[in-house]
CSV table of C-alpha atoms in Angstrom, one decimal:
chain,number,residue,atom,x,y,z
A,1435,VAL,CA,3.6,5.7,30.5
A,1436,ASN,CA,4.2,2.3,32.1
A,1437,GLN,CA,3.5,-1.1,30.6
A,1438,ASN,CA,0.2,-1.5,32.5
A,1439,GLN,CA,-1.1,1.8,31.1
A,1440,ILE,CA,0.0,0.9,27.6
A,1441,ARG,CA,-1.6,-2.5,27.9
A,1442,GLU,CA,-4.8,-1.0,29.1
A,1443,ARG,CA,-4.9,1.6,26.2
A,1444,VAL,CA,-4.1,-1.1,23.7
A,1445,GLN,CA,-7.1,-3.1,24.8
A,1446,GLU,CA,-9.3,0.0,24.7
A,1447,LEU,CA,-8.2,0.7,21.1
A,1448,GLY,CA,-8.4,-2.9,19.9
A,1449,PRO,CA,-8.7,-5.0,17.9
A,1450,TRP,CA,-5.4,-4.2,16.1
A,1451,PHE,CA,-4.4,-5.5,12.7
A,1452,HIS,CA,-0.8,-4.4,13.1
A,1453,ASN,CA,1.2,-6.2,15.8
A,1454,ILE,CA,3.4,-3.3,17.1
A,1455,ASP,CA,5.8,-3.6,20.0
A,1456,LEU,CA,4.9,-0.8,22.3
A,1457,HIS,CA,7.6,-0.8,25.0
A,1458,GLY,CA,7.3,-4.6,25.4
A,1459,VAL,CA,3.5,-4.7,24.9
A,1460,GLN,CA,2.4,-6.5,21.7
A,1461,ALA,CA,-0.6,-4.9,20.1
A,1462,ALA,CA,-1.8,-8.0,18.3
A,1463,PRO,CA,0.2,-11.0,19.7
A,1464,ASP,CA,-2.3,-13.6,18.3
A,1465,HIS,CA,-2.4,-12.3,14.8
A,1466,PHE,CA,-3.5,-15.0,12.3
A,1467,LEU,CA,-0.5,-14.1,10.1
A,1468,GLY,CA,2.0,-14.4,12.9
A,1469,ASP,CA,4.1,-11.4,13.8
A,1470,TYR,CA,2.5,-9.2,11.2
A,1471,PRO,CA,3.5,-6.9,9.6
A,1472,THR,CA,7.1,-7.4,10.9
A,1473,ILE,CA,7.5,-10.7,9.0
A,1474,HIS,CA,6.3,-9.0,5.8
A,1475,TRP,CA,8.5,-5.9,6.4
A,1476,ARG,CA,11.6,-8.1,6.6
A,1477,THR,CA,11.2,-9.3,3.1
A,1478,PHE,CA,11.7,-5.8,1.6
A,1479,GLU,CA,13.0,-3.5,4.3
A,1480,ASN,CA,16.3,-3.0,2.4
A,1481,ALA,CA,14.6,-2.3,-0.9
A,1482,VAL,CA,14.5,1.4,-0.2
A,1483,ALA,CA,17.4,3.5,1.2
A,1484,TRP,CA,17.8,3.3,5.0
A,1485,ASP,CA,18.8,6.9,5.4
A,1486,LEU,CA,15.7,9.0,4.6
A,1487,ARG,CA,17.0,12.3,6.0
A,1488,GLY,CA,15.8,15.1,3.8
A,1489,ARG,CA,13.0,13.1,2.3
A,1490,THR,CA,9.2,13.2,2.8
A,1491,VAL,CA,7.0,10.1,3.1
A,1492,LEU,CA,3.3,9.4,2.7
A,1493,ASP,CA,1.8,6.2,4.0
A,1494,ILE,CA,-1.6,5.5,2.3
A,1495,GLY,CA,-3.9,3.2,4.2
A,1496,CYS,CA,-1.5,3.4,7.2
A,1497,ASN,CA,-3.6,1.3,9.5
A,1498,ALA,CA,-2.0,1.4,13.0
A,1499,GLY,CA,1.1,3.1,11.6
A,1500,PHE,CA,3.7,0.3,11.5
A,1501,PHE,CA,5.3,1.4,8.3
A,1502,SER,CA,5.0,5.1,9.1
A,1503,LEU,CA,6.9,4.4,12.3
A,1504,ARG,CA,9.6,2.5,10.5
A,1505,ARG,CA,10.1,5.4,8.0
A,1506,LYS,CA,10.3,8.0,10.7
A,1507,GLU,CA,12.8,5.9,12.6
A,1508,ARG,CA,15.0,6.1,9.5
A,1509,GLY,CA,15.1,9.9,9.7
A,1510,ALA,CA,12.5,11.0,7.2
A,1511,ASP,CA,11.9,14.8,7.5
A,1512,GLY,CA,8.2,14.5,7.3
A,1513,VAL,CA,5.9,11.5,7.5
A,1514,VAL,CA,2.2,11.6,6.9
A,1515,GLY,CA,-0.1,8.7,7.3
A,1516,ILE,CA,-3.7,8.6,6.0
A,1517,ASP,CA,-6.5,6.1,6.5
A,1518,SER,CA,-10.3,6.1,6.2
A,1519,ASP,CA,-10.7,4.3,9.5
A,1520,ALA,CA,-10.8,6.5,12.6
A,1521,ARG,CA,-10.0,3.6,14.9
A,1522,TYR,CA,-6.9,2.7,13.0
A,1523,LEU,CA,-5.8,6.3,13.2
A,1524,ALA,CA,-6.3,6.4,16.9
A,1525,GLN,CA,-4.1,3.3,17.2
A,1526,ALA,CA,-1.5,5.0,15.0
A,1527,ARG,CA,-1.4,8.2,17.0
A,1528,PHE,CA,-1.0,6.2,20.2
A,1529,ALA,CA,1.8,4.0,18.7
A,1530,ALA,CA,3.6,7.2,17.6
A,1531,GLN,CA,3.2,8.8,21.0
A,1532,VAL,CA,4.6,5.7,22.8
A,1533,ALA,CA,7.5,5.6,20.3
A,1534,GLY,CA,8.1,9.4,20.8
A,1535,LEU,CA,7.9,10.0,17.0
A,1536,ASP,CA,6.4,13.1,15.4
A,1537,ILE,CA,4.1,11.7,12.6
A,1538,GLU,CA,1.0,13.4,11.2
A,1539,PHE,CA,-2.1,11.2,10.8
A,1540,ARG,CA,-5.1,12.3,8.8
A,1541,GLN,CA,-8.5,10.7,8.0
A,1542,LEU,CA,-8.6,10.6,4.2
A,1543,THR,CA,-9.3,8.0,1.6
A,1544,VAL,CA,-7.0,7.3,-1.3
A,1545,TYR,CA,-9.5,9.1,-3.5
A,1546,GLN,CA,-8.9,12.3,-1.5
A,1547,VAL,CA,-5.1,12.5,-1.9
A,1548,ALA,CA,-5.4,15.7,-3.8
A,1549,ASP,CA,-6.4,17.4,-0.5
A,1550,LEU,CA,-2.9,16.9,0.7
A,1551,LYS,CA,-1.6,19.5,-1.9
A,1552,GLU,CA,1.9,18.0,-1.7
A,1553,ARG,CA,4.1,15.6,-3.5
A,1554,PHE,CA,6.2,13.2,-1.4
A,1555,ASP,CA,9.6,11.7,-2.2
A,1556,LEU,CA,8.4,8.2,-1.1
A,1557,VAL,CA,4.8,7.0,-1.1
A,1558,LEU,CA,3.8,3.7,0.5
A,1559,PHE,CA,0.7,2.1,-1.0
A,1560,MET,CA,0.7,-1.2,0.9
A,1561,GLY,CA,-2.1,-3.7,1.0
A,1562,VAL,CA,-4.7,-1.2,-0.3
A,1563,LEU,CA,-5.4,-1.8,-3.9
A,1564,TYR,CA,-7.4,-5.0,-3.5
A,1565,HIS,CA,-9.7,-3.2,-1.0
A,1566,LEU,CA,-10.8,-0.7,-3.6
A,1567,ARG,CA,-13.8,-0.7,-5.9
A,1568,HIS,CA,-11.9,1.6,-8.3
A,1569,PRO,CA,-8.2,0.5,-8.2
A,1570,LEU,CA,-6.9,2.0,-11.4
A,1571,LEU,CA,-8.5,5.4,-10.5
A,1572,ALA,CA,-6.5,5.3,-7.2
A,1573,LEU,CA,-3.3,4.7,-9.0
A,1574,ASP,CA,-4.0,7.5,-11.4
A,1575,LEU,CA,-4.7,9.9,-8.5
A,1576,LEU,CA,-1.4,8.9,-6.8
A,1577,HIS,CA,0.5,9.7,-10.0
A,1578,GLU,CA,-1.3,12.9,-10.6
A,1579,HIS,CA,-1.2,14.3,-7.1
A,1580,VAL,CA,1.2,12.8,-4.5
A,1581,VAL,CA,4.0,10.6,-5.9
A,1582,GLY,CA,7.1,12.8,-6.5
A,1583,ASP,CA,9.6,10.1,-7.1
A,1584,THR,CA,9.3,6.6,-5.6
A,1585,LEU,CA,6.2,4.4,-5.0
A,1586,LEU,CA,6.5,1.4,-2.6
A,1587,PHE,CA,3.6,-0.8,-3.7
A,1588,HIS,CA,2.2,-4.0,-2.3
A,1589,THR,CA,-0.9,-5.9,-3.2
A,1590,MET,CA,-2.3,-9.4,-2.6
A,1591,MET,CA,-2.0,-11.4,-5.9
A,1592,ARG,CA,-3.6,-14.6,-7.0
A,1593,GLY,CA,-3.3,-16.7,-10.2
A,1594,THR,CA,0.0,-17.5,-11.9
A,1595,PRO,CA,3.1,-15.6,-10.7
A,1596,GLU,CA,4.3,-15.4,-14.3
A,1597,ALA,CA,3.8,-12.3,-16.5
A,1598,GLY,CA,3.8,-13.2,-20.1
A,1599,PRO,CA,4.8,-11.2,-23.2
A,1600,LEU,CA,2.2,-8.8,-24.4
A,1601,GLU,CA,1.6,-7.4,-27.9
A,1602,PRO,CA,0.9,-3.6,-28.3
A,1603,ASP,CA,-2.4,-4.5,-30.0
A,1604,TYR,CA,-4.6,-7.5,-30.8
A,1605,PRO,CA,-7.2,-8.0,-33.5
A,1606,PHE,CA,-10.9,-8.2,-32.6
A,1607,SER,CA,-10.9,-11.8,-33.6
A,1608,GLU,CA,-8.2,-12.8,-31.1
A,1609,ARG,CA,-9.7,-14.8,-28.2
A,1610,ASP,CA,-7.1,-17.3,-27.2
A,1611,VAL,CA,-4.8,-14.7,-25.5
A,1612,PHE,CA,-7.5,-14.2,-22.8
A,1613,ASP,CA,-7.3,-17.8,-21.8
A,1614,ARG,CA,-3.6,-17.5,-21.1
A,1615,PRO,CA,-3.0,-17.7,-17.3
A,1616,ASP,CA,-0.2,-15.1,-17.7
A,1617,PHE,CA,-2.4,-12.5,-19.4
A,1618,PRO,CA,-3.3,-9.6,-17.2
A,1619,LYS,CA,-6.4,-10.5,-15.1
A,1620,LEU,CA,-8.3,-9.0,-12.2
A,1621,PHE,CA,-10.4,-11.4,-10.2
A,1622,PHE,CA,-13.6,-9.7,-8.9
A,1623,ILE,CA,-14.9,-10.7,-5.5
A,1624,GLU,CA,-18.6,-10.1,-5.3
A,1625,ARG,CA,-19.2,-10.9,-1.7
A,1626,LYS,CA,-16.2,-11.9,0.6
A,1627,TYR,CA,-12.7,-13.3,0.4
A,1628,ALA,CA,-11.0,-14.4,3.6
A,1629,GLY,CA,-14.1,-13.3,5.4
A,1630,ASP,CA,-13.6,-9.7,4.3
A,1631,PRO,CA,-16.3,-7.9,2.2
A,1632,THR,CA,-13.8,-5.2,1.3
A,1633,ASN,CA,-11.7,-7.5,-0.8
A,1634,TRP,CA,-12.9,-6.4,-4.2
A,1635,TRP,CA,-10.3,-6.9,-7.0
A,1636,ILE,CA,-7.3,-9.3,-6.8
A,1637,PRO,CA,-4.9,-9.1,-9.7
A,1638,ASN,CA,-2.5,-11.7,-11.0
A,1639,ARG,CA,1.1,-10.5,-11.4
A,1640,ALA,CA,0.7,-9.6,-15.0
A,1641,ALA,CA,-2.3,-7.3,-14.2
A,1642,THR,CA,-0.4,-5.8,-11.3
A,1643,GLU,CA,2.5,-4.8,-13.5
A,1644,ALA,CA,0.3,-3.7,-16.4
A,1645,MET,CA,-1.8,-1.4,-14.1
A,1646,LEU,CA,1.3,0.2,-12.6
A,1647,ARG,CA,2.8,0.9,-16.0
A,1648,SER,CA,-0.6,2.2,-17.3
A,1649,ALA,CA,-0.8,4.7,-14.4
A,1650,GLY,CA,2.8,6.0,-15.0
A,1651,PHE,CA,4.9,3.9,-12.7
A,1652,ALA,CA,8.1,2.2,-14.0
A,1653,ILE,CA,8.9,-0.9,-12.0
A,1654,VAL,CA,12.4,-0.7,-10.7
A,1655,SER,CA,12.6,-3.9,-8.6
A,1656,HIS,CA,10.5,-6.7,-7.3
A,1657,PRO,CA,12.0,-7.4,-3.9
A,1658,SER,CA,9.4,-9.9,-2.7
A,1659,THR,CA,6.5,-11.8,-4.1
A,1660,GLU,CA,3.9,-9.1,-3.8
A,1661,VAL,CA,6.0,-6.0,-3.4
A,1662,PHE,CA,7.2,-3.6,-6.2
A,1663,ILE,CA,9.5,-0.6,-6.1
A,1664,CYS,CA,8.4,1.9,-8.8
A,1665,ARG,CA,9.6,5.2,-10.1
A,1666,ARG,CA,7.1,7.9,-11.3
A,1667,VAL,CA,7.5,8.6,-15.0
A,1668,GLU,CA,5.7,11.1,-17.2
A,1669,LEU,CA,2.7,9.9,-19.2
A,1670,ALA,CA,2.3,10.7,-22.9
A,1671,SER,CA,-0.5,13.1,-22.0
A,1672,GLU,CA,1.8,15.1,-19.6
A,1673,GLN,CA,4.5,15.3,-22.3
A,1674,ASP,CA,1.9,16.7,-24.7
A,1675,ASP,CA,0.4,19.3,-22.3
A,1676,PRO,CA,3.0,21.6,-20.7
A,1677,ALA,CA,0.4,22.7,-18.2
A,1678,LEU,CA,0.4,19.3,-16.4
């Protein structure tokens, strides 16, 4: 496939949200965030082991497949990308074809991850949480069905970047703690944010960390502002019920 054919197909499949280099053809050269997601990737690319041989990867909300491609390039045995948008999946399949990489792409929502019937060594959940009406349910489903070991998590965050100390309980009369900017908060977007009607819930850092812990993910590192590396841990309910 020559550059003219690639350029023609890129235009047919557009618009693209991932600017991917396809043999010298840029899929989204005028992206409002710049060379995205490469500039984002560079802030945490070394946070997970480079050599992924022998490991499986799931990319949830894979879009045009940028992160799926990067993981397959690192030698992952099996890479699966899922997205609810058929156009993004068509872009991802084309990008993988041009790159000569064997990646499976399936049209599924995060709420359907149980259909995969598989746990993955590394699960990518990048830029999805704030697009969900039911974000904690999504994290619970990831823990229950697909995360075998490591979760690479990213979300847009707003509010203070500080996460304050939390007590295990508060009396009903306590009100002041809710006024603290470093208390876990989710900001609800009723209509649009940044012109996008699918931006529903935007957490502050404290809420991000609390939600991850609540769903059974221990935060191992925080390599960049909105990225967290987490390890799956057993919840108390799983420890109590040997069938889980």
